[in-house]
GROMACS .gro file of C-alpha atoms in nm:
model
  427
    1MET     CA    1   2.121   1.619  11.526
    2TYR     CA    2   1.841   1.846  11.412
    3LYS     CA    3   2.083   2.032  11.187
    4HIS     CA    4   2.189   1.714  11.007
    5GLU     CA    5   1.834   1.602  10.959
    6LYS     CA    6   1.746   1.942  10.816
    7GLN     CA    7   2.034   1.921  10.570
    8ALA     CA    8   1.929   1.573  10.465
    9VAL     CA    9   1.576   1.688  10.405
   10GLU     CA   10   1.700   1.981  10.200
   11ARG     CA   11   1.917   1.749   9.989
   12LEU     CA   12   1.621   1.518   9.926
   13GLN     CA   13   1.405   1.813   9.825
   14SER     CA   14   1.679   1.943   9.596
   15ASN     CA   15   1.718   1.603   9.430
   16HIS     CA   16   1.340   1.573   9.391
   17ILE     CA   17   1.319   1.914   9.229
   18HIS     CA   18   1.607   1.826   8.994
   19MET     CA   19   1.441   1.499   8.902
   20LEU     CA   20   1.113   1.677   8.836
   21SER     CA   21   1.295   1.934   8.624
   22THR     CA   22   1.471   1.663   8.423
   23LEU     CA   23   1.148   1.467   8.382
   24SER     CA   24   0.966   1.779   8.268
   25THR     CA   25   1.241   1.853   8.019
   26ALA     CA   26   1.222   1.498   7.886
   27ILE     CA   27   0.844   1.515   7.857
   28ILE     CA   28   0.864   1.847   7.677
   29ALA     CA   29   1.131   1.715   7.438
   30PHE     CA   30   0.928   1.402   7.369
   31SER     CA   31   0.624   1.614   7.303
   32LEU     CA   32   0.820   1.828   7.060
   33ILE     CA   33   0.948   1.520   6.879
   34ILE     CA   34   0.598   1.376   6.853
   35SER     CA   35   0.470   1.711   6.734
   36LEU     CA   36   0.737   1.742   6.468
   37SER     CA   37   0.688   1.382   6.358
   38GLY     CA   38   0.318   1.440   6.323
   39THR     CA   39   0.381   1.751   6.120
   40LEU     CA   40   0.609   1.560   5.881
   41LEU     CA   41   0.436   1.222   5.864
   42PHE     CA   42   0.068   1.292   5.861
   43PRO     CA   43   0.073   1.530   5.564
   44VAL     CA   44   0.261   1.265   5.364
   45MET     CA   45   0.000   1.007   5.454
   46ALA     CA   46  -0.278   1.248   5.376
   47PHE     CA   47  -0.114   1.333   5.037
   48ALA     CA   48  -0.090   0.964   4.951
   49ASP     CA   49  -0.461   0.921   5.006
   50GLU     CA   50  -0.564   1.220   4.797
   51PRO     CA   51  -0.668   1.156   4.429
   52GLN     CA   52  -0.421   1.266   4.166
   53PRO     CA   53  -0.507   1.508   3.883
   54VAL     CA   54  -0.553   1.332   3.549
   55ALA     CA   55  -0.561   1.623   3.304
   56GLN     CA   56  -0.421   1.969   3.257
   57VAL     CA   57  -0.526   2.283   3.072
   58GLY     CA   58  -0.260   2.550   3.062
   59ASN     CA   59  -0.102   2.551   3.409
   60THR     CA   60  -0.412   2.421   3.587
   61THR     CA   61  -0.470   2.055   3.666
   62TYR     CA   62  -0.806   1.880   3.698
   63MET     CA   63  -0.931   1.563   3.856
   64SER     CA   64  -1.114   1.445   3.544
   65VAL     CA   65  -1.081   1.484   3.170
   66GLN     CA   66  -1.440   1.601   3.151
   67ASP     CA   67  -1.372   1.879   3.402
   68ALA     CA   68  -1.063   1.983   3.206
   69ILE     CA   69  -1.264   2.001   2.881
   70GLY     CA   70  -1.515   2.224   3.054
   71HIS     CA   71  -1.239   2.467   3.154
   72THR     CA   72  -1.082   2.510   2.810
   73SER     CA   73  -1.078   2.857   2.660
   74MET     CA   74  -1.001   3.032   2.335
   75LYS     CA   75  -0.645   3.079   2.460
   76ASN     CA   76  -0.595   2.736   2.614
   77ASN     CA   77  -0.797   2.469   2.436
   78THR     CA   78  -0.558   2.174   2.473
   79VAL     CA   79  -0.635   1.907   2.732
   80THR     CA   80  -0.328   1.699   2.821
   81LEU     CA   81  -0.357   1.363   2.996
   82LEU     CA   82  -0.132   1.334   3.302
   83THR     CA   83  -0.199   0.969   3.385
   84ASP     CA   84  -0.397   0.666   3.274
   85THR     CA   85  -0.766   0.705   3.354
   86THR     CA   86  -1.102   0.534   3.312
   87GLU     CA   87  -1.364   0.780   3.198
   88SER     CA   88  -1.611   0.835   2.915
   89VAL     CA   89  -1.604   1.197   2.803
   90THR     CA   90  -1.809   1.429   2.584
   91VAL     CA   91  -1.656   1.728   2.409
   92THR     CA   92  -1.862   2.005   2.572
   93PRO     CA   93  -1.633   2.304   2.632
   94SER     CA   94  -1.747   2.649   2.736
   95LYS     CA   95  -1.982   2.827   2.497
   96VAL     CA   96  -1.710   3.037   2.336
   97VAL     CA   97  -1.495   2.734   2.249
   98ARG     CA   98  -1.579   2.524   1.942
   99GLY     CA   99  -1.263   2.319   1.915
  100VAL     CA  100  -1.065   2.112   2.166
  101THR     CA  101  -0.734   1.929   2.125
  102LEU     CA  102  -0.678   1.612   2.328
  103GLU     CA  103  -0.309   1.537   2.386
  104LEU     CA  104  -0.289   1.170   2.487
  105ASN     CA  105   0.066   1.226   2.610
  106GLY     CA  106   0.149   0.855   2.617
  107HIS     CA  107  -0.136   0.767   2.855
  108VAL     CA  108  -0.451   0.552   2.827
  109LEU     CA  109  -0.810   0.672   2.827
  110ASN     CA  110  -1.038   0.375   2.903
  111ALA     CA  111  -1.411   0.395   2.841
  112SER     CA  112  -1.613   0.358   3.161
  113ASN     CA  113  -1.969   0.254   3.075
  114THR     CA  114  -2.031   0.406   2.731
  115THR     CA  115  -1.839   0.536   2.428
  116ALA     CA  116  -1.494   0.657   2.531
  117ILE     CA  117  -1.515   0.990   2.343
  118THR     CA  118  -1.828   1.157   2.207
  119VAL     CA  119  -1.811   1.455   1.972
  120PRO     CA  120  -2.149   1.633   1.950
  121ALA     CA  121  -2.270   1.825   1.647
  122ASN     CA  122  -2.107   2.165   1.594
  123MET     CA  123  -1.804   2.063   1.801
  124GLN     CA  124  -1.454   1.981   1.685
  125LEU     CA  125  -1.201   1.747   1.843
  126THR     CA  126  -0.839   1.695   1.741
  127ILE     CA  127  -0.656   1.396   1.890
  128VAL     CA  128  -0.275   1.397   1.897
  129GLY     CA  129   0.000   1.210   2.081
  130SER     CA  130   0.107   0.852   2.125
  131GLY     CA  131  -0.141   0.733   2.387
  132THR     CA  132  -0.433   0.492   2.359
  133VAL     CA  133  -0.811   0.522   2.360
  134VAL     CA  134  -0.971   0.193   2.468
  135GLY     CA  135  -1.339   0.140   2.401
  136GLY     CA  136  -1.355  -0.213   2.538
  137ASP     CA  137  -1.710  -0.335   2.477
  138ASN     CA  138  -1.803   0.017   2.366
  139PRO     CA  139  -1.696   0.223   2.065
  140ALA     CA  140  -1.385   0.433   2.103
  141ILE     CA  141  -1.541   0.735   1.927
  142ASP     CA  142  -1.891   0.856   1.837
  143CYS     CA  143  -1.889   1.164   1.616
  144ARG     CA  144  -2.162   1.395   1.494
  145GLY     CA  145  -1.931   1.696   1.462
  146ALA     CA  146  -1.576   1.737   1.330
  147LEU     CA  147  -1.294   1.498   1.412
  148ARG     CA  148  -0.923   1.514   1.334
  149ILE     CA  149  -0.702   1.221   1.434
  150GLN     CA  150  -0.329   1.282   1.399
  151GLY     CA  151  -0.193   1.004   1.620
  152GLY     CA  152  -0.266   0.749   1.890
  153ASN     CA  153  -0.388   0.392   1.920
  154PHE     CA  154  -0.760   0.313   1.916
  155THR     CA  155  -0.910  -0.023   2.008
  156SER     CA  156  -1.254  -0.172   2.063
  157ASN     CA  157  -1.425  -0.510   2.078
  158THR     CA  158  -1.711  -0.374   1.867
  159THR     CA  159  -1.740  -0.098   1.605
  160LEU     CA  160  -1.444   0.130   1.664
  161MET     CA  161  -1.569   0.465   1.529
  162ARG     CA  162  -1.926   0.567   1.449
  163PHE     CA  163  -2.036   0.872   1.251
  164ALA     CA  164  -2.366   1.030   1.155
  165GLU     CA  165  -2.518   1.263   0.902
  166THR     CA  166  -2.876   1.360   0.976
  167GLY     CA  167  -3.108   1.616   0.823
  168SER     CA  168  -2.946   1.912   0.996
  169THR     CA  169  -2.591   1.808   1.080
  170SER     CA  170  -2.314   1.603   0.928
  171ALA     CA  171  -2.002   1.447   1.073
  172GLU     CA  172  -1.674   1.541   0.909
  173ALA     CA  173  -1.363   1.342   0.987
  174SER     CA  174  -1.006   1.338   0.861
  175ILE     CA  175  -0.771   1.065   0.985
  176SER     CA  176  -0.404   1.106   0.895
  177ALA     CA  177  -0.218   0.886   1.145
  178GLY     CA  178  -0.266   0.631   1.421
  179THR     CA  179  -0.329   0.260   1.468
  180PHE     CA  180  -0.688   0.134   1.464
  181THR     CA  181  -0.789  -0.216   1.572
  182ALA     CA  182  -1.140  -0.360   1.597
  183PRO     CA  183  -1.366  -0.620   1.431
  184THR     CA  184  -1.541  -0.333   1.248
  185LEU     CA  185  -1.346  -0.013   1.203
  186ILE     CA  186  -1.611   0.233   1.083
  187GLY     CA  187  -1.989   0.240   1.110
  188MET     CA  188  -2.293   0.465   1.134
  189LEU     CA  189  -2.482   0.574   1.445
  190ASP     CA  190  -2.830   0.430   1.481
  191ASP     CA  191  -3.015   0.744   1.372
  192ALA     CA  192  -2.778   0.831   1.087
  193GLU     CA  193  -2.914   0.880   0.737
  194HIS     CA  194  -2.563   0.873   0.592
  195LEU     CA  195  -2.212   0.828   0.723
  196GLY     CA  196  -2.098   1.187   0.687
  197HIS     CA  197  -1.783   1.296   0.507
  198VAL     CA  198  -1.501   1.074   0.632
  199SER     CA  199  -1.159   1.064   0.467
  200ILE     CA  200  -0.871   0.837   0.560
  201ARG     CA  201  -0.535   0.979   0.460
  202GLY     CA  202  -0.298   0.761   0.662
  203GLY     CA  203  -0.267   0.525   0.954
  204GLU     CA  204  -0.271   0.150   1.007
  205TYR     CA  205  -0.602  -0.036   1.011
  206HIS     CA  206  -0.660  -0.386   1.145
  207GLY     CA  207  -1.019  -0.490   1.090
  208ALA     CA  208  -1.303  -0.474   0.840
  209ILE     CA  209  -1.473  -0.179   0.675
  210PRO     CA  210  -1.828  -0.265   0.568
  211ALA     CA  211  -1.984  -0.189   0.231
  212GLY     CA  212  -2.244   0.081   0.189
  213LEU     CA  213  -2.063   0.371   0.358
  214ASP     CA  214  -2.152   0.605   0.076
  215THR     CA  215  -1.927   0.900   0.162
  216LEU     CA  216  -1.613   0.729   0.285
  217VAL     CA  217  -1.299   0.810   0.084
  218LEU     CA  218  -0.970   0.622   0.119
  219MET     CA  219  -0.672   0.835   0.019
  220GLY     CA  220  -0.391   0.663   0.210
  221GLY     CA  221  -0.313   0.420   0.486
  222SER     CA  222  -0.231   0.054   0.534
  223PHE     CA  223  -0.501  -0.213   0.567
  224SER     CA  224  -0.507  -0.574   0.685
  225THR     CA  225  -0.774  -0.675   0.431
  226THR     CA  226  -0.893  -0.553   0.091
  227GLU     CA  227  -1.254  -0.666   0.128
  228ASN     CA  228  -1.506  -0.393   0.034
  229LEU     CA  229  -1.230  -0.131   0.000
  230THR     CA  230  -1.191  -0.073  -0.374
  231PRO     CA  231  -1.513   0.133  -0.420
  232TYR     CA  232  -1.391   0.376  -0.154
  233LEU     CA  233  -1.051   0.438  -0.312
  234VAL     CA  234  -0.975   0.785  -0.440
  235ASP     CA  235  -0.917   0.822  -0.815
  236MET     CA  236  -0.611   0.649  -0.956
  237ALA     CA  237  -0.531   0.462  -0.634
  238GLY     CA  238  -0.492   0.092  -0.565
  239LEU     CA  239  -0.411  -0.145  -0.281
  240VAL     CA  240  -0.052  -0.261  -0.323
  241PRO     CA  241   0.053  -0.563  -0.113
  242ASP     CA  242   0.346  -0.521   0.123
  243SER     CA  243   0.553  -0.837   0.131
  244ASP     CA  244   0.710  -0.747   0.466
  245ASP     CA  245   0.402  -0.732   0.691
  246GLY     CA  246   0.116  -0.867   0.481
  247MET     CA  247  -0.064  -0.533   0.480
  248PHE     CA  248  -0.203  -0.353   0.174
  249ASN     CA  249  -0.088   0.004   0.120
  250ILE     CA  250  -0.287   0.259  -0.074
  251SER     CA  251  -0.066   0.382  -0.355
  252GLU     CA  252  -0.094   0.549  -0.694
  253LEU     CA  253  -0.191   0.310  -0.970
  254ALA     CA  254   0.061   0.228  -1.242
  255ILE     CA  255   0.056   0.003  -1.551
  256SER     CA  256   0.347  -0.222  -1.640
  257SER     CA  257   0.413  -0.460  -1.931
  258ASP     CA  258   0.664  -0.742  -1.907
  259TYR     CA  259   0.678  -0.758  -2.289
  260PRO     CA  260   0.598  -0.413  -2.432
  261THR     CA  261   0.701  -0.539  -2.778
  262VAL     CA  262   0.600  -0.881  -2.911
  263GLU     CA  263   0.631  -1.058  -3.247
  264LEU     CA  264   0.381  -1.275  -3.428
  265GLU     CA  265   0.507  -1.518  -3.688
  266GLN     CA  266   0.365  -1.790  -3.905
  267GLY     CA  267   0.253  -2.070  -3.679
  268SER     CA  268   0.074  -2.095  -3.346
  269THR     CA  269   0.126  -1.729  -3.246
  270LEU     CA  270  -0.030  -1.586  -3.561
  271GLN     CA  271  -0.395  -1.554  -3.460
  272LYS     CA  272  -0.641  -1.276  -3.392
  273LEU     CA  273  -0.621  -1.108  -3.050
  274THR     CA  274  -0.890  -1.008  -2.802
  275ASN     CA  275  -0.852  -0.749  -2.528
  276ASP     CA  276  -0.768  -1.016  -2.271
  277SER     CA  277  -0.538  -1.219  -2.497
  278LEU     CA  278  -0.340  -0.904  -2.581
  279LEU     CA  279  -0.298  -0.833  -2.208
  280ASP     CA  280  -0.185  -1.192  -2.153
  281LEU     CA  281   0.054  -1.187  -2.448
  282THR     CA  282   0.225  -0.868  -2.331
  283ARG     CA  283   0.172  -0.943  -1.960
  284THR     CA  284   0.029  -0.598  -1.904
  285LYS     CA  285  -0.111  -0.543  -1.555
  286LEU     CA  286  -0.181  -0.292  -1.279
  287ASN     CA  287   0.044  -0.269  -0.975
  288GLY     CA  288  -0.240  -0.292  -0.722
  289ILE     CA  289  -0.590  -0.414  -0.645
  290SER     CA  290  -0.855  -0.168  -0.757
  291ASP     CA  291  -1.185  -0.139  -0.940
  292TYR     CA  292  -1.003  -0.029  -1.254
  293ARG     CA  293  -0.974  -0.251  -1.561
  294LEU     CA  294  -0.734  -0.242  -1.855
  295VAL     CA  295  -0.888  -0.171  -2.195
  296ALA     CA  296  -0.710  -0.179  -2.531
  297ASP     CA  297  -0.797   0.092  -2.782
  298ALA     CA  298  -1.073  -0.061  -2.991
  299GLU     CA  299  -0.974   0.096  -3.326
  300GLN     CA  300  -0.606   0.008  -3.286
  301LEU     CA  301  -0.691  -0.349  -3.185
  302GLN     CA  302  -0.921  -0.377  -3.487
  303ALA     CA  303  -0.643  -0.252  -3.716
  304LEU     CA  304  -0.404  -0.507  -3.568
  305ASN     CA  305  -0.649  -0.791  -3.623
  306LYS     CA  306  -0.698  -0.676  -3.984
  307GLN     CA  307  -0.326  -0.715  -4.045
  308ILE     CA  308  -0.328  -1.054  -3.875
  309GLU     CA  309  -0.615  -1.160  -4.103
  310LEU     CA  310  -0.420  -1.051  -4.412
  311ALA     CA  311  -0.119  -1.248  -4.293
  312LEU     CA  312  -0.334  -1.558  -4.240
  313GLN     CA  313  -0.483  -1.518  -4.589
  314ALA     CA  314  -0.134  -1.492  -4.737
  315VAL     CA  315  -0.039  -1.818  -4.571
  316ALA     CA  316  -0.354  -1.988  -4.696
  317LYS     CA  317  -0.304  -1.864  -5.053
  318ARG     CA  318   0.070  -1.933  -5.050
  319LYS     CA  319   0.153  -1.570  -5.102
  320ALA     CA  320   0.413  -1.340  -4.953
  321PHE     CA  321   0.333  -1.097  -4.670
  322ASP     CA  322   0.542  -0.795  -4.580
  323ALA     CA  323   0.624  -0.731  -4.213
  324VAL     CA  324   0.399  -0.482  -4.036
  325SER     CA  325   0.389  -0.317  -3.692
  326GLN     CA  326   0.092  -0.193  -3.490
  327THR     CA  327   0.098   0.008  -3.165
  328VAL     CA  328  -0.195  -0.038  -2.926
  329THR     CA  329  -0.274   0.196  -2.636
  330ILE     CA  330  -0.394   0.026  -2.316
  331THR     CA  331  -0.584   0.243  -2.070
  332ALA     CA  332  -0.688   0.182  -1.709
  333THR     CA  333  -1.044   0.302  -1.658
  334ARG     CA  334  -1.265   0.275  -1.355
  335ASP     CA  335  -1.533   0.012  -1.388
  336ALA     CA  336  -1.859   0.190  -1.465
  337GLU     CA  337  -2.063  -0.080  -1.296
  338THR     CA  338  -2.131   0.020  -0.935
  339VAL     CA  339  -2.167  -0.271  -0.700
  340ASP     CA  340  -2.471  -0.247  -0.475
  341GLY     CA  341  -2.367  -0.076  -0.157
  342GLY     CA  342  -2.051   0.064  -0.310
  343ALA     CA  343  -1.921   0.416  -0.292
  344ASP     CA  344  -2.119   0.698  -0.445
  345PRO     CA  345  -1.977   0.761  -0.796
  346GLN     CA  346  -1.956   1.135  -0.734
  347PHE     CA  347  -1.669   1.076  -0.497
  348ARG     CA  348  -1.468   0.860  -0.732
  349THR     CA  349  -1.466   1.026  -1.071
  350SER     CA  350  -1.264   1.315  -1.204
  351GLY     CA  351  -1.131   1.463  -1.524
  352HIS     CA  352  -0.804   1.272  -1.479
  353ASP     CA  353  -0.954   0.934  -1.406
  354GLU     CA  354  -0.727   0.728  -1.632
  355ILE     CA  355  -0.370   0.621  -1.700
  356SER     CA  356  -0.238   0.446  -2.008
  357THR     CA  357   0.058   0.271  -2.165
  358GLN     CA  358   0.143   0.141  -2.512
  359VAL     CA  359   0.248  -0.197  -2.647
  360THR     CA  360   0.374  -0.280  -2.996
  361VAL     CA  361   0.288  -0.593  -3.192
  362ASN     CA  362   0.513  -0.682  -3.487
  363ILE     CA  363   0.390  -0.929  -3.749
  364LYS     CA  364   0.692  -1.089  -3.917
  365SER     CA  365   0.715  -1.113  -4.296
  366ILE     CA  366   0.608  -1.429  -4.474
  367ALA     CA  367   0.800  -1.542  -4.785
  368LYS     CA  368   0.625  -1.691  -5.087
  369PRO     CA  369   0.683  -2.067  -5.079
  370GLU     CA  370   0.871  -2.232  -5.373
  371GLU     CA  371   0.668  -2.410  -5.641
  372PRO     CA  372   0.702  -2.790  -5.616
  373ALA     CA  373   0.857  -2.985  -5.914
  374LYS     CA  374   0.603  -3.124  -6.164
  375PRO     CA  375   0.587  -3.506  -6.166
  376ASP     CA  376   0.663  -3.705  -6.488
  377GLU     CA  377   0.371  -3.805  -6.713
  378PRO     CA  378   0.284  -4.174  -6.677
  379GLY     CA  379   0.409  -4.397  -6.967
  380LYS     CA  380   0.652  -4.141  -7.095
  381PRO     CA  381   1.011  -4.173  -6.973
  382ALA     CA  382   1.195  -3.862  -6.894
  383GLU     CA  383   1.427  -3.748  -7.163
  384PRO     CA  384   1.792  -3.764  -7.065
  385LYS     CA  385   1.951  -3.437  -7.010
  386GLN     CA  386   2.209  -3.342  -7.269
  387LEU     CA  387   2.531  -3.194  -7.166
  388ASP     CA  388   2.568  -2.838  -7.268
  389MET     CA  389   2.863  -2.802  -7.502
  390PRO     CA  390   3.062  -2.488  -7.506
  391ARG     CA  391   2.971  -2.285  -7.810
  392THR     CA  392   3.183  -1.978  -7.778
  393GLY     CA  393   3.516  -1.917  -7.960
  394SER     CA  394   3.709  -1.887  -7.638
  395ALA     CA  395   3.595  -2.233  -7.535
  396ILE     CA  396   3.711  -2.385  -7.867
  397GLN     CA  397   4.050  -2.220  -7.833
  398ALA     CA  398   4.083  -2.360  -7.485
  399LEU     CA  399   4.012  -2.713  -7.611
  400ALA     CA  400   4.275  -2.673  -7.888
  401VAL     CA  401   4.540  -2.568  -7.639
  402ILE     CA  402   4.455  -2.861  -7.414
  403SER     CA  403   4.482  -3.104  -7.713
  404LEU     CA  404   4.821  -2.963  -7.812
  405LEU     CA  405   4.951  -3.005  -7.462
  406LEU     CA  406   4.832  -3.364  -7.454
  407MET     CA  407   5.012  -3.437  -7.783
  408ILE     CA  408   5.338  -3.287  -7.655
  409ALA     CA  409   5.310  -3.491  -7.337
  410SER     CA  410   5.250  -3.808  -7.538
  411ALA     CA  411   5.555  -3.748  -7.764
  412PHE     CA  412   5.772  -3.686  -7.459
  413CYS     CA  413   5.662  -4.017  -7.311
  414VAL     CA  414   5.751  -4.205  -7.635
  415TYR     CA  415   6.095  -4.045  -7.649
  416ALA     CA  416   6.168  -4.127  -7.289
  417THR     CA  417   6.066  -4.488  -7.334
  418ALA     CA  418   6.288  -4.535  -7.642
  419HIS     CA  419   6.583  -4.377  -7.470
  420LEU     CA  420   6.553  -4.611  -7.175
  421ARG     CA  421   6.537  -4.921  -7.394
  422SER     CA  422   6.856  -4.828  -7.599
  423PRO     CA  423   7.118  -4.903  -7.327
  424ARG     CA  424   6.959  -5.238  -7.258
  425LEU     CA  425   7.006  -5.339  -7.626
  426HIS     CA  426   7.374  -5.257  -7.622
  427ASN     CA  427   7.422  -5.471  -7.318
   0.00000   0.00000   0.00000
């Protein structure tokens, strides 16, 4: 009996040990699973909570655009946006770097609480890429240094870009591409004495450009309005309307005449011409809106009017007038009168500041009118006209031949009549 009890106890102990071993194994396995899960899951969660880099210089990423600008170098001076971000930045690279390129890379840079991008004096910024700079209620760009815009979209609810020239420094900007949208596109910073040297060479502009920006030069681009723009146009340029989108494109000026040759003849068209009436008659015009005007050569126009005067005198005196032709040169010259607040003349004159064309005016000949027949004198009847008789020998011979023929014809008629009557008598 004791032996059986001992065996039973041993079996229970063995089962208990086995169960403990199994339980321990299960606990250890569970712990390993939890440990592995924690290793895999928690880093992912931690990574999701970490802020993402927004800009890159070379192979290094940065958590802000400003930090990236500060880490540019002579070798790597391009800051590339990696994501959309809200941040107002100032171009302040390391001391050895004077120029930075901002690659928008299809992303958006939103202004935070001030101007989106500020370019200090003695610094240069080049903006490239297809992204967007949003000023919101602030300007998109303030520039006291050098600015090059070669792409991108720029928007603001106020003045879009502000520049400044002071006693010691001057902004210099060249804009060749991009889309610019704001109520006012260009303005001056509060302490500016002048705008600075700003040239627009291309791009699309939706908004107004105020008058009085003395050193702004428009060389190209497309504009939604022409107001205030003509004084800023480079020499020999005009604003040509685009029928497709309603914009005005800066293009080279050209003169065209619908009727380069016209004729004046006796009647309503034969009258002296002024500069304007000659332009109207020939329909001579410029292809675009500009501050150029068309002027006919004064000496040639005077010579033409002299010929017109002679033709009118010939008509009045009932005399003949031979046809004459006069060529007149019409030149487009920039209006010398500078509107208050317009562009400084030094930026819009050159040695080639004119284009011209020629028109020809032909004055048709005038024949001398026939003299009217004199009326009969009262109380004296007009003498009847006598028939002119032939007086030459040939005429007399002709009459003799005709008389002889008539006599022969008459004799033949008599003979025929007698011959016809003879048979009747015999009957």
